[in-house]
Coordinates of C-alpha atoms and ligand atoms in Angstrom, one line a residue:
M1 CA -6.0 7.1 -34.7
Q2 CA -3.6 5.8 -32.1
P3 CA -0.1 4.9 -33.3
T4 CA 1.2 1.4 -32.9
L5 CA 4.4 0.7 -31.0
E6 CA 6.4 0.2 -34.3
Q7 CA 5.1 3.5 -35.6
I8 CA 6.3 5.3 -32.4
Q9 CA 9.7 3.5 -32.3
D10 CA 10.4 4.0 -36.1
F11 CA 10.5 7.7 -35.8
K12 CA 12.5 10.0 -38.1
G13 CA 14.8 12.7 -36.9
K14 CA 16.3 13.4 -33.4
Y15 CA 13.4 12.8 -31.0
P16 CA 10.1 10.9 -31.1
K17 CA 7.2 13.4 -31.1
Q18 CA 5.8 11.8 -27.9
L19 CA 8.9 13.0 -26.1
Y20 CA 7.5 16.6 -26.1
L21 CA 4.4 15.6 -24.2
L22 CA 6.6 13.9 -21.6
F23 CA 9.0 16.7 -21.5
F24 CA 6.3 19.3 -20.6
T25 CA 4.4 17.0 -18.2
E26 CA 7.7 16.4 -16.3
M27 CA 8.6 20.1 -16.5
W28 CA 5.4 21.1 -14.7
E29 CA 5.7 18.3 -12.2
R30 CA 9.3 19.4 -11.4
F31 CA 8.0 23.0 -11.2
T32 CA 5.7 21.9 -8.4
F33 CA 8.3 19.7 -6.7
Y34 CA 11.1 22.3 -6.8
G35 CA 8.8 25.2 -6.2
N36 CA 7.7 23.5 -3.0
R37 CA 11.2 22.4 -2.1
A38 CA 12.6 25.9 -2.3
L39 CA 10.4 26.9 0.6
L40 CA 10.6 24.0 2.9
I41 CA 13.7 24.9 5.0
L42 CA 13.0 28.6 5.2
F43 CA 9.3 27.9 6.2
M44 CA 10.3 25.4 8.9
V45 CA 12.9 27.8 10.4
N46 CA 11.1 31.1 10.0
Y47 CA 7.4 30.1 10.3
L48 CA 7.3 27.0 12.3
K49 CA 10.3 28.2 14.3
F50 CA 12.2 24.9 14.2
D51 CA 15.9 25.3 15.0
D52 CA 18.4 24.8 12.2
A53 CA 19.3 21.2 13.0
K54 CA 15.7 20.1 13.3
G55 CA 14.8 21.8 10.1
N56 CA 17.7 20.3 8.2
I57 CA 17.1 16.8 9.4
I58 CA 13.3 16.9 8.6
Y59 CA 14.2 18.3 5.2
G60 CA 16.7 15.4 4.7
V61 CA 14.2 12.8 5.8
Y62 CA 11.5 14.2 3.5
Q63 CA 13.8 14.3 0.5
S64 CA 14.9 10.8 1.2
L65 CA 11.3 9.5 1.5
I66 CA 10.5 11.3 -1.7
Y67 CA 13.1 9.4 -3.5
A68 CA 12.4 6.1 -1.7
M69 CA 8.8 5.9 -2.5
P70 CA 9.4 5.4 -6.3
V71 CA 10.3 1.8 -5.5
L72 CA 6.7 1.1 -4.5
G73 CA 5.2 3.4 -7.3
G74 CA 7.3 1.7 -9.9
M75 CA 6.3 -1.8 -8.7
M76 CA 2.6 -1.0 -8.6
A77 CA 2.9 0.3 -12.3
D78 CA 4.7 -2.9 -13.4
K79 CA 2.2 -5.2 -11.8
F80 CA -1.1 -3.4 -11.9
L81 CA -1.7 0.2 -12.9
G82 CA 0.6 0.6 -15.9
Q83 CA 2.6 3.8 -16.1
R84 CA -0.1 6.2 -17.4
K85 CA -2.6 5.7 -14.6
S86 CA 0.3 5.9 -12.1
I87 CA 1.4 9.2 -13.5
L88 CA -2.1 10.6 -13.3
W89 CA -2.7 9.3 -9.7
G90 CA 0.8 10.6 -8.7
G91 CA 0.1 14.0 -10.3
I92 CA -3.2 14.4 -8.6
L93 CA -1.6 13.7 -5.2
L94 CA 1.2 16.0 -5.8
A95 CA -1.2 18.9 -6.7
L96 CA -3.4 17.9 -3.6
G97 CA -0.3 17.9 -1.3
S98 CA 0.7 21.4 -2.4
F99 CA -2.9 22.7 -1.9
V100 CA -2.9 21.2 1.6
M101 CA 0.3 22.9 2.4
A102 CA -1.3 26.2 1.3
I103 CA -3.9 25.9 4.2
P104 CA -2.6 28.4 6.6
V105 CA -2.5 26.3 9.8
K106 CA 0.6 24.6 11.1
E107 CA -0.8 21.1 11.0
S108 CA -1.2 21.2 7.2
F109 CA 2.5 21.1 6.6
F110 CA 3.3 17.6 7.4
I111 CA 0.1 16.3 6.0
G112 CA 0.8 17.9 2.7
M113 CA 4.3 16.6 2.8
G114 CA 3.0 13.1 3.3
I115 CA 0.7 13.3 0.3
M116 CA 3.5 14.6 -1.9
I117 CA 5.7 11.7 -0.9
V118 CA 3.2 9.2 -2.1
G119 CA 2.4 11.3 -5.2
N120 CA 6.1 11.5 -6.2
G121 CA 6.4 7.8 -5.8
Y122 CA 3.8 7.2 -8.4
F123 CA 4.8 9.9 -10.8
K124 CA 8.6 10.2 -10.8
P125 CA 9.8 6.7 -11.9
N126 CA 6.9 5.9 -14.3
I127 CA 7.3 9.0 -16.6
S128 CA 11.0 8.1 -17.1
T129 CA 10.0 4.5 -17.9
I130 CA 7.7 5.8 -20.7
V131 CA 10.5 7.8 -22.2
G132 CA 12.6 4.6 -22.5
S133 CA 9.6 2.8 -24.1
L134 CA 9.8 5.2 -27.0
Y135 CA 12.9 3.7 -28.2
K136 CA 13.9 0.2 -29.7
D137 CA 16.6 -1.8 -28.1
G138 CA 19.9 -0.6 -29.5
D139 CA 18.6 2.9 -30.8
G140 CA 21.6 5.1 -30.4
R141 CA 19.4 8.2 -30.0
R142 CA 18.0 7.0 -26.6
D143 CA 20.7 8.8 -24.3
A144 CA 20.2 12.0 -26.3
G145 CA 16.4 11.7 -25.7
F146 CA 16.9 11.3 -22.0
S147 CA 19.3 14.3 -21.9
F148 CA 16.5 16.4 -23.6
F149 CA 13.9 15.2 -21.1
Y150 CA 16.4 16.1 -18.3
M151 CA 16.4 19.6 -19.7
G152 CA 12.6 19.7 -19.1
I153 CA 13.2 18.6 -15.5
N154 CA 15.6 21.4 -15.0
I155 CA 13.6 24.1 -16.8
G156 CA 10.7 23.3 -14.3
A157 CA 13.2 23.3 -11.4
T158 CA 14.5 26.7 -12.2
L159 CA 11.1 28.3 -12.9
G160 CA 9.5 26.6 -9.9
G161 CA 12.4 27.4 -7.4
V162 CA 12.6 31.1 -8.5
L163 CA 8.8 31.8 -8.9
C164 CA 7.5 29.9 -5.8
G165 CA 10.6 30.8 -3.8
W166 CA 10.0 34.5 -4.4
V167 CA 6.3 34.4 -3.9
G168 CA 6.6 32.3 -0.7
Q169 CA 9.4 34.4 0.8
T170 CA 8.1 37.9 -0.1
I171 CA 4.3 37.6 -0.2
S172 CA 3.1 34.5 1.7
W173 CA 4.5 31.1 2.4
H174 CA 1.1 29.4 1.9
L175 CA 0.6 31.2 -1.4
G176 CA 4.0 29.9 -2.6
F177 CA 3.0 26.3 -1.8
G178 CA -0.5 26.7 -3.5
L179 CA 1.2 28.3 -6.6
A180 CA 3.4 25.1 -6.9
G181 CA 0.3 22.9 -7.1
I182 CA -1.4 24.9 -9.8
F183 CA 1.3 24.0 -12.2
M184 CA 0.9 20.4 -11.6
I185 CA -2.7 20.7 -12.7
I186 CA -1.6 22.2 -16.0
G187 CA 0.7 19.2 -16.5
L188 CA -2.0 16.7 -15.6
I189 CA -4.5 18.3 -18.0
T190 CA -2.1 18.3 -20.8
F191 CA -1.1 14.6 -20.2
S192 CA -4.7 13.3 -19.9
L193 CA -5.8 15.1 -23.0
K194 CA -2.8 14.1 -25.1
Q195 CA -1.9 10.6 -23.7
N196 CA -3.4 8.9 -26.8
V197 CA -0.3 9.7 -28.8
L198 CA 1.5 7.1 -26.6
G199 CA -0.6 4.3 -28.3
P200 CA -0.2 1.1 -26.3
I201 CA 2.7 2.4 -24.2
G202 CA 2.1 2.6 -20.5
L203 CA -1.2 0.9 -20.4
P204 CA -2.1 -1.6 -17.5
P205 CA -0.5 -4.9 -18.0
S206 CA -3.9 -6.6 -17.5
K207 CA -7.2 -4.5 -17.6
E208 CA -9.2 -7.6 -16.3
K209 CA -6.9 -7.9 -13.2
L210 CA -7.4 -4.2 -12.5
K211 CA -11.2 -4.3 -12.8
A212 CA -11.5 -7.5 -10.8
K213 CA -13.1 -7.2 -7.4
S214 CA -11.0 -9.1 -4.9
F215 CA -12.0 -7.3 -1.7
A216 CA -15.4 -6.1 -0.3
G217 CA -16.8 -5.4 -3.8
I218 CA -14.0 -2.8 -4.6
S219 CA -12.1 -3.1 -7.8
N220 CA -8.3 -3.7 -7.4
E221 CA -7.6 -0.3 -9.1
I222 CA -9.6 1.5 -6.4
L223 CA -8.1 -0.7 -3.8
I224 CA -4.6 0.4 -4.8
Y225 CA -5.6 4.0 -4.6
L226 CA -7.1 3.5 -1.2
L227 CA -4.1 1.6 0.0
S228 CA -1.7 4.3 -1.1
L229 CA -3.7 6.9 0.8
S230 CA -3.6 4.8 3.9
I231 CA 0.2 5.0 4.1
I232 CA 0.2 8.8 4.2
P233 CA -0.3 8.8 8.1
L234 CA 2.8 6.6 8.4
F235 CA 4.9 9.3 6.6
I236 CA 3.4 12.1 8.8
L237 CA 4.4 10.0 11.9
I238 CA 8.0 9.5 10.5
L239 CA 8.3 13.3 9.8
N240 CA 7.1 14.1 13.3
Y241 CA 9.4 11.4 14.9
Y242 CA 12.2 11.9 12.4
K243 CA 14.9 10.3 14.7
I244 CA 13.5 6.9 13.9
Y245 CA 14.2 7.3 10.2
S246 CA 17.4 5.3 9.9
Y247 CA 15.5 2.3 11.4
I248 CA 13.1 2.4 8.5
I249 CA 15.2 3.3 5.4
N250 CA 17.9 0.7 6.1
P251 CA 15.6 -2.4 6.3
F252 CA 13.6 -1.0 3.4
G253 CA 16.7 -0.7 1.2
I254 CA 17.9 -4.1 2.1
A255 CA 14.5 -5.7 1.5
A256 CA 14.2 -4.0 -1.9
L257 CA 17.7 -5.2 -2.8
I258 CA 17.0 -8.8 -1.9
Y259 CA 13.8 -8.7 -3.8
V260 CA 15.5 -7.4 -6.9
I261 CA 18.2 -10.1 -6.7
Y262 CA 15.7 -12.8 -6.0
T263 CA 13.5 -11.8 -8.9
A264 CA 16.4 -11.3 -11.3
S265 CA 17.8 -14.8 -10.4
K266 CA 14.7 -16.4 -11.8
L267 CA 15.1 -14.7 -15.2
G268 CA 18.1 -16.5 -16.7
K269 CA 21.8 -15.7 -16.7
E270 CA 21.8 -13.1 -19.4
V271 CA 19.0 -11.0 -17.9
F272 CA 20.5 -11.5 -14.4
L273 CA 23.9 -10.1 -15.5
K274 CA 22.3 -7.1 -17.2
L275 CA 20.4 -6.4 -14.0
M276 CA 23.6 -6.6 -12.0
V277 CA 25.2 -4.0 -14.2
A278 CA 22.2 -1.8 -13.5
M279 CA 22.7 -2.5 -9.8
V280 CA 26.4 -1.5 -9.9
L281 CA 25.4 1.8 -11.7
I282 CA 22.8 2.4 -9.0
V283 CA 25.3 1.9 -6.2
F284 CA 27.8 4.3 -7.8
S285 CA 25.0 6.8 -8.4
S286 CA 24.2 6.8 -4.7
L287 CA 27.8 7.9 -4.0
F288 CA 27.5 10.5 -6.7
W289 CA 24.3 12.1 -5.2
S290 CA 25.7 12.0 -1.6
F291 CA 28.5 14.4 -2.8
Y292 CA 26.4 16.3 -5.3
E293 CA 23.6 16.9 -2.9
Q294 CA 26.0 19.0 -0.7
G295 CA 24.5 21.6 -3.0
G296 CA 21.3 21.7 -0.8
G297 CA 23.3 21.6 2.5
S298 CA 26.9 22.5 3.1
L299 CA 27.5 24.3 -0.2
Q300 CA 24.7 26.6 0.6
L301 CA 26.2 27.6 4.0
F302 CA 29.7 27.7 2.2
A303 CA 28.1 30.1 -0.3
D304 CA 26.8 32.2 2.5
R305 CA 30.0 32.3 4.6
N306 CA 32.8 32.0 2.2
V307 CA 31.8 33.3 -1.3
N308 CA 31.8 36.8 -2.5
M309 CA 28.3 37.3 -3.8
N310 CA 29.1 40.6 -5.5
F311 CA 28.2 40.6 -9.2
F312 CA 29.3 43.7 -11.0
G313 CA 28.4 45.9 -8.0
T314 CA 25.1 44.1 -7.1
H315 CA 25.0 41.9 -4.1
L316 CA 23.2 38.6 -5.0
S317 CA 21.3 36.5 -2.5
S318 CA 23.4 33.3 -1.8
A319 CA 20.2 31.3 -1.7
A320 CA 19.1 32.5 -5.2
V321 CA 22.5 31.9 -6.6
N322 CA 23.1 28.5 -5.0
N323 CA 19.7 27.1 -6.0
S324 CA 19.5 28.3 -9.6
I325 CA 23.0 27.8 -10.7
T326 CA 22.9 24.0 -11.3
P327 CA 19.6 23.9 -13.2
I328 CA 20.6 26.8 -15.3
F329 CA 23.9 25.0 -16.1
V330 CA 22.0 21.9 -17.0
V331 CA 19.7 23.8 -19.4
L332 CA 22.7 25.6 -21.0
L333 CA 24.8 22.5 -21.4
T334 CA 22.3 19.9 -22.5
P335 CA 22.1 20.9 -26.1
F336 CA 25.9 20.3 -26.3
F337 CA 25.7 16.8 -24.6
V338 CA 22.7 15.8 -26.9
W339 CA 24.8 16.8 -29.9
L340 CA 27.9 15.0 -28.5
W341 CA 26.0 11.7 -27.8
I342 CA 24.3 11.7 -31.2
W343 CA 27.6 12.6 -33.0
L344 CA 29.5 9.9 -31.2
S345 CA 26.8 7.3 -31.8
K346 CA 26.8 8.1 -35.5
K347 CA 30.6 7.5 -35.5
K348 CA 30.0 4.3 -33.6
K349 CA 32.2 5.7 -30.8
E350 CA 29.7 6.5 -28.1
P351 CA 31.2 5.5 -24.7
S352 CA 29.1 2.9 -22.7
S353 CA 27.0 4.1 -19.8
V354 CA 29.7 2.6 -17.4
I355 CA 32.3 4.9 -18.9
K356 CA 30.0 7.9 -18.8
F357 CA 29.4 7.2 -15.1
S358 CA 33.1 6.9 -14.5
L359 CA 33.7 10.2 -16.2
A360 CA 30.8 11.7 -14.2
L361 CA 32.5 10.8 -10.9
M362 CA 35.8 12.3 -12.1
Q363 CA 34.2 15.5 -13.1
L364 CA 32.3 15.7 -9.8
G365 CA 35.7 15.2 -8.1
L366 CA 37.2 18.0 -10.2
G367 CA 34.3 20.3 -9.2
F368 CA 34.9 19.8 -5.5
Y369 CA 38.7 20.2 -6.1
V370 CA 38.0 23.6 -7.5
Y371 CA 36.9 24.8 -4.1
V372 CA 40.1 23.5 -2.6
F373 CA 42.2 25.1 -5.2
G374 CA 40.3 28.3 -5.0
A375 CA 41.3 28.6 -1.4
A376 CA 44.8 29.5 -2.5
F377 CA 43.3 32.7 -4.1
A378 CA 40.8 33.5 -1.4
K379 CA 41.0 37.0 0.2
N380 CA 40.4 36.8 4.0
G381 CA 38.7 33.3 3.6
I382 CA 36.4 34.6 0.8
E383 CA 36.4 32.8 -2.6
S384 CA 35.2 34.5 -5.8
L385 CA 31.8 33.9 -7.4
F386 CA 33.7 32.7 -10.5
I387 CA 35.5 30.0 -8.6
F388 CA 32.2 29.0 -6.9
S389 CA 30.5 28.8 -10.3
L390 CA 33.3 27.0 -11.9
G391 CA 33.1 24.1 -9.2
Y392 CA 29.4 23.8 -10.0
F393 CA 30.1 23.8 -13.7
F394 CA 32.2 20.6 -13.5
M395 CA 29.6 19.0 -11.1
V396 CA 26.9 19.6 -13.7
T397 CA 29.0 18.3 -16.6
G398 CA 29.3 15.3 -14.3
E399 CA 25.6 15.2 -13.6
L400 CA 24.9 15.2 -17.3
C401 CA 27.1 12.2 -17.7
L402 CA 25.2 10.3 -15.0
S403 CA 21.7 11.4 -14.3
P404 CA 20.0 11.2 -17.7
I405 CA 22.4 8.4 -18.7
G406 CA 21.4 6.4 -15.8
L407 CA 17.7 6.7 -16.4
S408 CA 18.3 5.7 -20.0
A409 CA 20.5 2.7 -18.8
I410 CA 17.9 1.4 -16.5
T411 CA 15.4 1.2 -19.4
K412 CA 18.0 -0.6 -21.5
L413 CA 19.2 -3.1 -19.0
S414 CA 15.9 -4.1 -17.3
P415 CA 13.4 -6.6 -18.8
A416 CA 10.0 -4.9 -19.6
K417 CA 8.1 -6.4 -16.6
M418 CA 10.7 -5.1 -14.1
V419 CA 11.6 -1.7 -15.5
G420 CA 9.3 0.2 -13.1
M421 CA 10.8 -1.5 -10.0
M422 CA 14.3 -0.9 -11.3
M423 CA 13.5 2.8 -12.0
G424 CA 12.3 2.9 -8.4
M425 CA 15.7 1.4 -7.3
W426 CA 17.5 4.1 -9.3
F427 CA 15.6 6.7 -7.2
L428 CA 16.2 4.8 -4.0
A429 CA 19.9 5.4 -4.7
S430 CA 19.1 9.1 -4.7
S431 CA 17.2 8.6 -1.4
Y432 CA 20.3 7.1 0.2
G433 CA 22.4 9.9 -1.4
Q434 CA 20.3 12.5 0.2
Y435 CA 20.5 10.8 3.5
L436 CA 24.3 10.3 3.3
A437 CA 24.7 13.9 2.1
G438 CA 23.2 15.1 5.3
L439 CA 25.7 13.0 7.3
I440 CA 28.7 14.2 5.3
G441 CA 27.4 17.8 5.5
S442 CA 27.2 17.5 9.3
L443 CA 31.0 16.9 9.3
M444 CA 31.3 20.4 8.2
A445 CA 29.3 22.0 10.9
I446 CA 31.0 25.3 11.9
P447 CA 31.5 25.3 15.7
T448 CA 29.9 28.3 17.3
E449 CA 31.2 29.4 20.7
A450 CA 29.2 31.7 22.9
G451 CA 27.0 32.6 20.0
T452 CA 29.8 33.9 17.8
Q453 CA 30.6 32.2 14.6
L454 CA 34.0 31.4 13.2
S455 CA 35.3 34.1 10.8
A456 CA 35.5 33.4 7.1
S457 CA 39.2 32.6 7.1
E458 CA 38.6 30.1 10.0
S459 CA 35.6 28.4 8.3
L460 CA 37.2 28.0 4.9
P461 CA 39.6 25.2 5.9
V462 CA 36.7 23.3 7.5
Y463 CA 35.0 23.1 4.1
T464 CA 38.0 22.7 1.9
N465 CA 39.3 19.8 4.1
I466 CA 36.2 17.8 3.5
Y467 CA 35.7 19.0 -0.1
G468 CA 39.3 17.8 -0.8
K469 CA 38.4 14.4 0.5
I470 CA 35.2 14.3 -1.4
A471 CA 37.2 15.1 -4.6
L472 CA 39.7 12.3 -3.9
V473 CA 37.0 9.7 -3.2
A474 CA 34.9 10.7 -6.2
A475 CA 38.0 10.5 -8.6
L476 CA 39.1 7.1 -7.2
S477 CA 35.6 5.7 -7.6
G478 CA 35.5 6.9 -11.1
L479 CA 38.8 5.1 -11.7
L480 CA 37.5 1.9 -10.1
L481 CA 34.4 2.0 -12.4
L482 CA 36.7 2.5 -15.4
L483 CA 38.7 -0.7 -14.4
L484 CA 35.5 -2.6 -13.9
S485 CA 34.1 -1.4 -17.4
P486 CA 35.5 -4.3 -19.5
L487 CA 33.8 -6.8 -17.3
L488 CA 30.5 -4.9 -17.1
K489 CA 30.6 -4.5 -20.8
K490 CA 30.6 -8.2 -21.2
W491 CA 27.6 -8.5 -18.9
M492 CA 25.7 -6.0 -20.9
K493 CA 25.6 -8.2 -23.9
G494 CA 25.7 -5.5 -26.6
A495 CA 23.5 -2.9 -24.7
K496 CA 25.5 0.3 -24.2
Ligands
LIG501 N1 17.5 16.7 -10.5 C1 16.9 15.5 -11.0 C2 15.5 15.5 -10.8 O1 14.9 16.3 -10.1 C3 17.6 14.3 -10.4 C4 17.2 14.0 -9.1 C5 17.8 12.8 -8.6 O2 17.8 11.6 -9.1 N2 18.5 12.9 -7.4 O3 14.8 14.7 -11.5

């Protein structure tokens, strides 16, 4: 028998049991996504023979599109499909995209990426929306639930990155891409077999509307699937002509913003103000990601050039260290944060989402400051692995005060019929963050003269100069948010 919404939300203990299903489904999806991601830049440079700059830009555009598409995927779920059908459709496309990329011809690469962009748009925002629906308004266990869910994301990210990265780099690129897709199938099968435990959560808002045939005898549901396939060629085109991207993302972002403000303005003052708090959090998260995402760009090169990768006599690969360190920290630190939020909530002392965001930015600033501080102890321009990890440690404690908390806040602050769209806006902030991260990263391009690179002692100040500025801006924006918090708290009307 399917549970009712009340039965689901009245759960005893730390987590609702439905959360485990969402945890594992998202874990396998992130396995696919990060497994694939680990190979992209290496594949472009080594197999497709793109130069570094072209590879980096295409990577940035792809990542940005990946996080922009959830706006449409969230909207489609709110209006027509509901979250469950969206997750299944998105998952099918993610698996398909990986399998297409596994076809060993050059053309398959961009086609597969285009399919994955649409798939991620349908999958990513909607699974988080369902997590939020498991909780009643005001349930103090919500942030802890999102933190646990976030751990699933990062277990998948670690496993996918390591396994597909290794298979792709050592056995065959295409096998690596294909392997990523197989795990999505596991997630899809589990989700479709077990989805009944979700009771009424995530069903289409109107079954009749979905079944109705409004065009050429085709049901609206099939029409949505066909329409979403029809935009894949557009993404393939953008990836090929990546220089036009800024002309697309900016109008898209502005249009989405206007649409949210317009829709919110019709919903009464109280709802409007709550949504404006969500928008403030979204804007600050964009800044957070633009710094944090240096991890995929400038910090990778910094790790390669200015960090001693010697670990008790073994030389570690800078790519392996740099790509696994953050998800591993997330997995290790999450139990502490889950305990902390529940403990503070029981004592009625849990800080609001706005304060958590402010702390997140300050910790991110501290993380970048560690690299600047570490320069004082560098030997011939080389910082220790300990300092490198310590910087990431603070960035991850910051991430844990922002990323799962933001997902949770969006579900608290948005009215039910807009939550999918708002979740999409949350990911759109990541999309901008990715894009800005690339621009910031390019400020640290190490000049090469006549083919020779700068030495480590010459490149170190190039990085620490910008990392120092990032530290300052992050800390100041954290402070600004702290100052704004009393006002935003009023607008939240009791929501935390
Ligand atoms: N690392 C997290 C994930 O993959 C958050 C990504 C983001 O929002 N930028 O879900």
